[in-house]
């Protein structure tokens, strides 16, 4: 079924212990949509500048992603520069140039108004809310956010939280949002704010899904090398929502499978800089890693 | 089958955000043996002082633990005082009084010489080695150690590592021992030092077992409250080795079950101060939590 992503498209400059790259294609909507494109058809609402060329649009089109909603406006595309040291769990931002993203107002093309699955990437909460309200036919909506909005715009964030089905959030953000250190209690508090499903991402430790019927944990796939963690969270979301939209099944058993696909896709994302690995995948590789996570977690009752 | 634990018996004074206790029974051999006693018959080799009363021995005997190997000598029993703040993952030692533990030399009673399963708790590596060498009929031996010995006595530690089957170690210690940040690579390096099974404990994130045939992850059971983490690692080891000794089965499938029992028992340990919860268990509660971890991790292939 139809899946729409709203978020950022950016040029990322990244330094890790393994090397560095300059101005490669990134952003939450980009990682999400390229990932989800392995599962279902995806449309994107985002903004880019005049420096966003045909070669960049081609990356989306190569994955059959609908970019009708990617508005191109005067100015430069959003740029982010960051660095990972030592344990690779924490990005250190070196430079942020919002550029055209600073005045981004998502515009939903009429053809998208019957969208059934929605991912609201990490943007200003009030913009997320407007998008959510503009789409009356949703079967499931998912939200990402960050410390900056949790601390700076709690009222707006509360409004959008009250309207979504799923919150995908990392461990530190969950603690900040709930003012609760214990993750089980934190998830219970967040679920009372609106989302009936809370997925807490724990980086190299995997993720835990707190749903209406049960709690489910999925580990991260053990890799010999985490090359570049940029985009891993949005990639997890892309696998998760991609699987839900592909199947149209929101049962407890299928939410679990979706979380495993999230972990699978996240593990591919970090194997190379940027979108590298995510563009070179095959459906067979995805299914094979899904089975490896099954093997990694299986024990006899 | 017979399971022997060698390690410390101590009086712990503990402060956590939930309260504090003075001089309660603790120590690696204590937590291990009380835990393993739910699975199989256990003997202990340790040392205590003159202040170790009948009421303390009774705690072991109440769990049918053989204390023939617990030597009582002039002086005071080992004392440890520690505090947990904020995230509860790290103990801050406030005071350590080794007392009779300082000159502890494990003496294996003749009746224990045909022991088949051995746990070497965290003591001086050369003493661990002597115990290991004194037991010719072992089917499986497991070792715990700590930063202090990894950094201070690497040659002695290497000797004992070369003789054991299983190393149970926490995440930070595994990185220190292997000089490798990536846990998959760290486990591969450690396995080349001797143990064919390396279990890396990750506190609230669970544990990962790196064996000859596969890798297995088990989550920590999500608790509403971690009350006192003291002894959780030795408790994990007690559930793990207790299940192996009970079944006499070292297959890949059974190592996985053993790791789940380790996680189950660790989750009980942290629910109360000291041995509190571990002494009040029932076999039904253990099996019930095992099934809950199954439910927590299960997804369809």
XYZ file of C-alpha atoms in Angstrom:
602
model
C 0.000 0.000 0.000
C 1.011 3.652 -0.432
C 3.698 5.007 1.884
C 4.601 8.679 2.172
C 7.718 10.089 3.829
C 8.063 13.695 4.935
C 11.436 14.908 6.146
C 14.800 16.269 5.159
C 16.928 15.802 2.084
C 20.485 16.871 2.771
C 24.070 16.764 1.668
C 26.115 15.142 4.435
C 29.839 15.492 5.046
C 30.958 12.734 7.381
C 34.184 11.761 9.089
C 34.529 8.378 10.817
C 37.563 6.377 11.961
C 37.290 4.640 8.556
C 37.513 7.700 6.310
C 35.587 10.739 5.216
C 33.196 11.873 2.506
C 32.027 15.278 1.327
C 28.464 16.268 0.487
C 26.898 12.892 -0.172
C 23.146 12.499 -0.403
C 21.485 12.043 2.990
C 18.642 13.314 5.174
C 15.829 11.542 6.992
C 13.414 11.385 4.039
C 16.196 10.072 1.820
C 17.344 7.219 4.070
C 13.747 6.333 4.897
C 12.471 6.284 1.334
C 15.419 4.452 -0.229
C 15.076 1.792 2.479
C 11.286 1.493 2.271
C 11.520 1.262 -1.532
C 12.741 -2.335 -1.067
C 9.327 -3.161 0.418
C 6.678 -0.991 -1.232
C 6.126 2.082 -3.416
C 7.148 5.279 -1.700
C 6.544 8.993 -2.215
C 8.548 11.815 -0.670
C 7.653 15.324 0.444
C 10.774 17.409 1.020
C 12.587 20.512 -0.151
C 15.864 20.874 -2.060
C 17.813 23.824 -3.458
C 19.030 24.775 -6.902
C 22.202 22.747 -6.315
C 20.148 19.529 -6.294
C 20.854 18.075 -9.716
C 19.383 15.457 -11.980
C 22.004 12.991 -10.693
C 20.515 13.371 -7.205
C 16.905 12.970 -8.351
C 18.078 9.941 -10.307
C 19.054 8.198 -7.069
C 15.414 8.361 -5.944
C 14.076 7.409 -9.363
C 16.452 4.456 -9.614
C 14.522 3.107 -6.605
C 11.168 4.063 -8.230
C 10.519 6.642 -5.523
C 7.926 9.267 -6.454
C 9.516 12.722 -6.063
C 6.507 14.789 -7.167
C 6.441 16.153 -3.619
C 10.122 17.168 -3.600
C 9.949 20.918 -4.048
C 12.939 22.637 -5.604
C 13.339 26.262 -4.518
C 15.942 29.036 -4.878
C 18.912 28.629 -2.540
C 21.120 25.785 -1.381
C 20.120 22.329 -0.112
C 20.391 21.543 3.632
C 23.945 20.605 4.612
C 25.150 18.678 7.673
C 28.699 17.939 8.691
C 29.484 15.485 11.462
C 32.062 13.228 12.950
C 32.059 9.879 14.781
C 34.815 9.017 17.242
C 35.653 5.938 19.296
C 32.489 4.000 20.024
C 30.562 5.236 16.947
C 27.342 5.593 18.935
C 27.290 9.371 19.010
C 27.525 11.840 16.109
C 29.345 15.079 16.859
C 27.875 17.813 14.684
C 30.568 20.033 13.209
C 28.357 22.244 11.058
C 24.678 22.621 10.174
C 23.476 24.824 7.313
C 19.682 24.591 7.138
C 19.525 26.642 3.903
C 16.214 25.952 2.089
C 15.192 23.539 4.874
C 14.864 26.490 7.284
C 11.656 27.695 5.617
C 10.387 24.248 4.577
C 6.612 23.958 4.605
C 5.545 20.484 3.459
C 3.052 20.610 0.584
C 1.166 17.407 -0.059
C 0.514 16.855 -3.795
C -3.186 16.038 -4.417
C -2.260 12.577 -5.657
C -0.897 11.714 -2.195
C -4.023 12.655 -0.234
C -5.260 9.062 -0.098
C -1.947 7.858 1.383
C -2.438 5.018 3.866
C 0.963 4.871 5.576
C 2.909 7.917 6.687
C 6.362 8.526 8.133
C 6.933 11.943 9.670
C 10.703 12.384 9.812
C 12.342 14.634 12.351
C 11.142 18.177 11.484
C 9.380 20.999 13.404
C 6.452 19.379 15.287
C 3.870 21.866 14.039
C 4.730 20.963 10.439
C 4.411 17.277 11.300
C 0.990 18.013 12.779
C -0.191 19.865 9.671
C 0.839 16.960 7.455
C -0.847 14.459 9.727
C -4.096 16.473 9.694
C -4.036 16.795 5.908
C -4.184 13.028 5.411
C -7.593 11.579 6.357
C -7.161 8.042 4.994
C -4.183 6.847 7.033
C -4.100 3.290 8.341
C -0.878 3.946 10.275
C 1.281 6.988 10.899
C 4.753 6.987 12.433
C 6.734 9.830 13.935
C 10.375 10.539 14.645
C 11.565 13.477 16.731
C 14.632 14.633 18.643
C 15.874 16.252 21.862
C 15.725 19.703 20.295
C 11.929 19.571 19.863
C 11.285 17.601 23.067
C 12.931 20.364 25.065
C 12.107 23.365 22.897
C 8.547 22.750 21.681
C 6.915 20.298 24.105
C 3.343 21.604 23.539
C 3.527 21.283 19.757
C 5.129 17.885 20.069
C 2.357 16.741 22.447
C -0.233 17.740 19.842
C 1.328 15.687 17.064
C 2.047 12.757 19.415
C -1.665 12.611 20.189
C -2.417 12.016 16.489
C 0.072 9.289 15.508
C 0.020 5.509 15.880
C 3.724 4.793 16.164
C 6.640 6.667 17.698
C 10.165 5.636 16.723
C 12.596 7.178 19.167
C 16.028 6.490 20.577
C 16.770 5.536 24.151
C 17.979 8.940 25.349
C 15.065 10.733 23.687
C 12.574 8.324 25.277
C 14.016 9.098 28.700
C 13.922 12.825 28.035
C 10.368 12.801 26.704
C 8.989 10.685 29.563
C 11.226 12.112 32.320
C 11.704 8.473 33.309
C 14.965 6.531 33.334
C 13.450 3.037 33.247
C 12.590 2.223 29.613
C 9.573 0.052 30.389
C 8.030 2.846 32.435
C 9.143 5.431 29.845
C 7.309 3.541 27.098
C 4.165 3.281 29.213
C 4.198 7.042 29.807
C 4.757 7.797 26.107
C 1.967 5.428 25.037
C -0.410 7.487 27.190
C 0.533 10.558 25.134
C -0.941 8.994 21.992
C 1.066 6.408 20.044
C -0.157 2.884 20.674
C 3.208 1.540 19.513
C 6.518 2.882 20.834
C 9.727 1.577 19.291
C 12.791 2.463 21.338
C 15.978 2.230 19.258
C 19.093 1.274 21.192
C 21.816 1.480 18.514
C 24.217 -1.457 18.718
C 21.924 -3.044 21.327
C 18.956 -3.319 18.965
C 15.434 -2.082 19.594
C 12.444 -2.768 21.820
C 8.852 -2.477 20.639
C 6.198 -1.666 23.224
C 2.818 -2.382 21.670
C -0.751 -2.726 22.869
C -0.474 -6.510 23.153
C 3.133 -7.234 24.045
C 6.748 -6.177 24.314
C 9.248 -7.394 21.720
C 13.019 -7.009 21.541
C 15.178 -7.420 18.463
C 18.975 -7.316 18.629
C 21.199 -5.420 16.249
C 22.817 -7.741 13.741
C 26.430 -8.226 14.916
C 28.744 -6.643 12.356
C 32.504 -6.856 12.130
C 32.610 -3.156 11.439
C 30.219 -0.255 11.896
C 31.447 1.945 9.089
C 29.105 4.949 9.258
C 26.057 5.115 11.577
C 24.517 8.132 9.773
C 20.913 7.423 8.832
C 20.623 4.163 10.777
C 17.560 5.381 12.691
C 15.694 6.511 9.574
C 16.717 3.284 7.878
C 15.251 1.288 10.769
C 12.045 3.297 10.319
C 12.119 2.614 6.567
C 12.311 -1.146 7.060
C 9.668 -1.039 9.786
C 7.113 1.072 7.913
C 8.030 -0.456 4.560
C 7.105 -3.908 5.836
C 3.856 -2.658 7.438
C 2.801 -0.872 4.237
C 3.771 -3.885 2.081
C 1.645 -6.259 4.147
C -1.149 -3.954 5.340
C -1.075 -5.964 8.558
C -0.865 -4.206 11.945
C -1.173 -7.337 14.093
C 1.199 -7.956 16.986
C 2.955 -10.724 15.038
C 3.490 -8.437 12.067
C 4.692 -5.483 14.144
C 7.379 -7.894 15.402
C 8.375 -8.838 11.862
C 8.467 -5.144 10.959
C 10.873 -4.442 13.827
C 13.134 -7.245 12.597
C 13.113 -5.724 9.092
C 14.000 -2.411 10.731
C 16.998 -4.018 12.401
C 17.971 -5.804 9.169
C 17.932 -2.586 7.139
C 19.732 -0.617 9.851
C 22.528 -3.177 9.790
C 22.986 -2.688 6.049
C 22.920 1.110 6.377
C 25.955 1.254 8.656
C 28.127 -1.014 6.511
C 29.117 1.830 4.164
C 29.046 5.612 3.939
C 25.653 7.136 3.203
C 23.251 5.261 0.964
C 26.000 3.087 -0.551
C 24.926 -0.316 0.726
C 21.188 0.474 0.666
C 21.291 1.132 -3.067
C 23.153 -2.097 -3.855
C 20.896 -4.510 -1.971
C 18.950 -7.454 -3.314
C 15.690 -8.824 -1.875
C 17.586 -12.064 -1.270
C 20.138 -10.324 0.940
C 17.351 -8.761 2.983
C 15.591 -12.100 3.511
C 18.878 -13.813 4.291
C 19.729 -11.350 7.037
C 16.191 -11.626 8.411
C 16.792 -15.374 8.778
C 20.163 -14.719 10.411
C 18.463 -12.590 13.062
C 16.000 -15.437 13.572
C 18.935 -17.776 14.095
C 20.636 -15.244 16.393
C 17.639 -15.092 18.741
C 16.109 -18.551 18.535
C 15.979 -20.912 21.493
C 13.760 -23.830 22.340
C 10.870 -23.231 24.675
C 25.709 -33.375 37.745
C 28.110 -31.946 40.335
C 28.832 -28.221 40.171
C 31.560 -26.515 42.182
C 31.898 -22.750 42.722
C 35.117 -21.091 43.874
C 35.040 -17.409 44.738
C 34.298 -14.847 47.387
C 31.878 -14.807 50.287
C 31.406 -11.279 51.573
C 29.329 -8.918 53.629
C 28.049 -6.155 51.349
C 26.892 -2.698 52.352
C 24.942 -1.169 49.506
C 23.320 2.166 48.786
C 20.984 2.589 45.809
C 18.365 5.234 44.934
C 15.875 2.835 46.592
C 17.503 2.540 50.005
C 20.492 1.071 51.780
C 21.533 -2.071 53.641
C 24.442 -2.887 55.931
C 26.559 -6.040 55.845
C 24.235 -8.430 54.040
C 25.498 -11.730 52.689
C 27.057 -11.425 49.234
C 30.146 -12.346 47.210
C 30.584 -14.114 43.870
C 30.486 -17.677 45.236
C 27.388 -16.830 47.249
C 25.322 -15.344 44.423
C 26.487 -18.072 42.049
C 25.764 -21.006 44.354
C 22.397 -19.807 45.643
C 21.306 -19.268 42.027
C 22.672 -22.563 40.703
C 21.052 -24.412 43.625
C 17.704 -23.960 41.818
C 19.080 -26.184 39.036
C 21.461 -28.749 40.526
C 23.486 -29.657 43.629
C 26.252 -27.195 44.313
C 29.407 -27.131 46.438
C 31.376 -24.043 47.413
C 35.057 -23.404 48.058
C 35.592 -20.063 49.794
C 36.923 -18.493 52.967
C 35.097 -16.719 55.792
C 36.152 -15.169 59.103
C 35.175 -15.766 62.703
C 32.299 -13.303 62.304
C 30.576 -15.696 59.893
C 27.874 -17.217 62.009
C 25.573 -20.213 61.906
C 22.836 -17.936 60.553
C 25.029 -17.262 57.497
C 25.918 -20.918 56.931
C 22.202 -21.652 57.278
C 21.460 -19.548 54.195
C 23.619 -21.928 52.139
C 22.238 -25.029 53.834
C 18.662 -23.854 53.329
C 19.462 -24.175 49.590
C 21.176 -27.573 50.157
C 24.545 -26.101 49.180
C 27.540 -28.143 50.377
C 29.807 -25.852 52.413
C 32.467 -28.451 53.307
C 34.855 -26.326 51.232
C 34.063 -23.076 53.042
C 37.064 -22.603 55.296
C 36.597 -20.572 58.459
C 39.787 -18.864 59.630
C 40.784 -16.281 62.256
C 39.933 -12.723 61.280
C 37.025 -10.915 59.659
C 35.064 -11.859 56.529
C 35.603 -9.855 53.298
C 33.592 -6.626 53.300
C 32.534 -4.475 50.348
C 30.701 -1.188 50.403
C 29.302 0.353 47.240
C 26.804 2.752 45.798
C 24.708 2.967 42.650
C 23.637 6.302 41.256
C 21.444 7.390 38.363
C 21.496 4.721 35.672
C 22.300 1.808 38.029
C 24.729 0.264 35.536
C 27.896 1.108 37.433
C 28.799 0.354 41.047
C 30.929 2.959 42.788
C 33.082 1.237 45.396
C 33.188 3.192 48.649
C 35.239 0.742 50.702
C 36.867 -2.668 50.303
C 38.216 -4.667 53.252
C 39.666 -7.931 51.939
C 40.292 -9.277 55.448
C 40.565 -13.106 55.336
C 40.016 -13.042 51.546
C 43.434 -11.398 51.090
C 45.272 -14.623 51.876
C 42.643 -16.999 50.473
C 44.089 -20.159 48.950
C 41.307 -22.410 47.664
C 41.516 -25.936 49.096
C 39.498 -28.552 47.276
C 38.015 -31.160 49.637
C 38.778 -34.704 48.412
C 35.071 -35.382 47.896
C 34.978 -32.629 45.235
C 37.837 -33.963 43.092
C 35.481 -35.728 40.683
C 33.526 -32.507 40.078
C 32.275 -32.236 36.497
C 31.226 -28.579 36.289
C 33.263 -25.706 37.690
C 32.741 -21.980 38.093
C 35.832 -19.943 38.873
C 34.562 -16.673 40.316
C 36.577 -13.483 40.102
C 39.714 -14.145 42.202
C 43.488 -13.950 41.555
C 44.131 -15.735 38.217
C 46.903 -17.957 39.576
C 44.503 -19.335 42.199
C 41.908 -19.965 39.493
C 44.582 -21.863 37.535
C 45.534 -24.033 40.498
C 41.903 -25.009 41.071
C 41.388 -25.775 37.403
C 44.476 -28.003 37.340
C 43.412 -29.870 40.474
C 40.194 -31.098 38.836
C 40.848 -33.719 36.159
C 37.257 -34.860 35.517
C 35.664 -31.616 34.359
C 33.162 -31.662 31.537
C 32.936 -27.851 31.500
C 34.703 -25.065 33.351
C 33.703 -21.399 33.371
C 35.684 -18.354 34.383
C 34.890 -14.826 35.470
C 37.508 -12.096 35.804
C 37.754 -8.311 36.009
C 39.655 -5.245 34.794
C 42.028 -5.399 37.756
C 43.452 -8.788 36.680
C 43.232 -8.086 32.940
C 45.467 -5.077 33.414
C 47.548 -6.223 36.376
C 48.231 -9.911 35.737
C 47.776 -10.542 31.994
C 50.237 -13.478 31.855
C 48.578 -15.388 34.697
C 45.158 -14.659 33.241
C 46.291 -15.962 29.821
C 47.365 -19.241 31.458
C 44.006 -19.864 33.098
C 42.087 -18.693 30.001
C 43.895 -21.386 28.024
C 42.453 -24.068 30.317
C 38.759 -23.131 30.537
C 35.796 -23.831 28.259
C 33.646 -20.785 28.968
C 34.428 -17.170 29.766
C 31.661 -15.010 31.234
C 32.710 -11.393 31.000
C 31.110 -7.977 30.758
C 31.239 -5.712 27.744
C 33.933 -3.338 29.008
C 36.122 -6.201 30.202
C 35.806 -7.953 26.839
C 36.998 -4.800 25.080
C 39.877 -4.391 27.516
C 40.980 -8.019 27.289
C 40.839 -8.140 23.477
C 41.993 -4.549 22.854
C 39.127 -4.459 20.351
C 36.098 -2.179 20.476
C 33.859 -4.251 18.185
C 32.301 -7.030 20.294
C 32.128 -9.593 17.489
C 35.837 -9.185 16.815
C 36.559 -9.036 20.563
C 34.847 -12.400 21.069
C 36.790 -13.955 18.182
C 40.080 -12.765 19.692
C 39.152 -14.069 23.158
C 38.068 -17.442 21.781
C 41.588 -17.831 20.344
C 42.964 -17.448 23.885
C 41.227 -20.644 25.000
C 37.517 -20.589 25.855
C 35.378 -22.051 23.097
C 32.366 -20.185 24.470
C 32.470 -16.473 25.318
C 29.426 -14.936 26.959
C 29.494 -11.143 26.913
C 27.160 -9.681 29.525
C 25.651 -6.301 28.634
C 23.678 -5.433 31.774
C 20.260 -3.990 30.925
C 20.888 -4.864 27.260
C 21.162 -8.601 27.896
C 23.985 -10.900 26.819
C 25.530 -12.347 23.686
C 26.941 -15.857 23.494
C 29.707 -16.496 20.974
C 30.068 -20.253 20.616
C 31.804 -22.664 18.262
C 28.659 -23.121 16.168
C 26.790 -19.848 16.362
C 26.140 -16.502 17.963
C 23.110 -16.065 20.221
C 21.673 -12.974 21.895
C 19.304 -12.892 24.822
C 17.730 -9.662 26.095
C 17.468 -8.649 29.711
C 13.948 -9.142 31.020
C 12.363 -5.664 31.119
C 11.737 -4.737 34.743
C 9.792 -1.796 36.128
C 12.547 -1.245 38.635
C 16.161 -2.336 38.960
C 16.438 -2.294 42.720
C 20.028 -3.476 43.343
C 22.329 -4.730 40.550
C 24.866 -6.268 42.979
C 25.577 -9.886 42.086
C 23.695 -9.830 38.764
C 26.746 -11.085 36.829
C 27.406 -13.997 39.193
C 23.698 -14.757 39.192
C 23.725 -14.891 35.383
C 26.647 -17.325 35.652
C 24.749 -19.391 38.246
C 21.734 -19.798 35.975
C 23.949 -20.528 32.970
C 26.178 -23.143 34.626
C 23.344 -24.488 36.769
C 21.355 -25.365 33.651
C 24.390 -26.909 31.920
C 25.207 -29.048 34.962
C 21.560 -30.044 35.411
C 21.274 -31.237 31.820
C 24.825 -32.412 31.110
C 24.277 -31.121 27.580
C 26.806 -28.782 25.954
C 25.127 -28.616 22.536
C 24.568 -25.290 20.799
C 20.818 -25.489 21.483
C 21.421 -26.085 25.176
C 24.047 -23.341 25.524
C 21.301 -21.021 24.235
C 18.827 -22.257 26.833
C 21.525 -21.831 29.504
C 22.038 -18.185 28.477
C 18.277 -17.607 28.770
C 18.308 -19.106 32.282
C 21.240 -16.779 33.039
C 19.156 -13.803 31.970
C 16.108 -15.082 33.877
C 18.063 -15.457 37.119
C 19.849 -12.114 36.670
C 16.458 -10.426 36.368
C 15.326 -11.884 39.697
C 18.611 -10.909 41.404
C 18.164 -7.200 40.752
C 14.585 -7.035 42.016
C 15.662 -6.806 45.670
C 18.733 -6.136 47.792
C 21.242 -8.980 47.979
C 19.985 -12.553 47.885
C 16.433 -11.568 48.889
C 14.554 -12.532 45.747
C 16.856 -15.476 44.895
C 16.041 -17.204 48.185
C 12.273 -16.799 47.770
C 11.959 -18.218 44.244
C 9.945 -21.172 43.062
C 10.762 -23.410 40.090
C 7.472 -22.271 38.594
C 8.525 -18.620 38.690
C 11.786 -19.496 36.929
C 10.002 -21.415 34.160
C 7.397 -18.692 33.829
C 10.008 -15.985 33.278
C 11.843 -18.255 30.811
C 8.622 -18.414 28.787
C 8.226 -14.650 29.050
C 11.679 -14.173 27.491
C 10.607 -16.582 24.764
C 7.552 -14.409 24.152
C 9.687 -11.255 24.291
C 11.971 -12.447 21.489
C 9.741 -14.588 19.323
C 8.896 -13.677 15.750
C 7.776 -15.727 12.771
C 10.406 -16.754 10.272
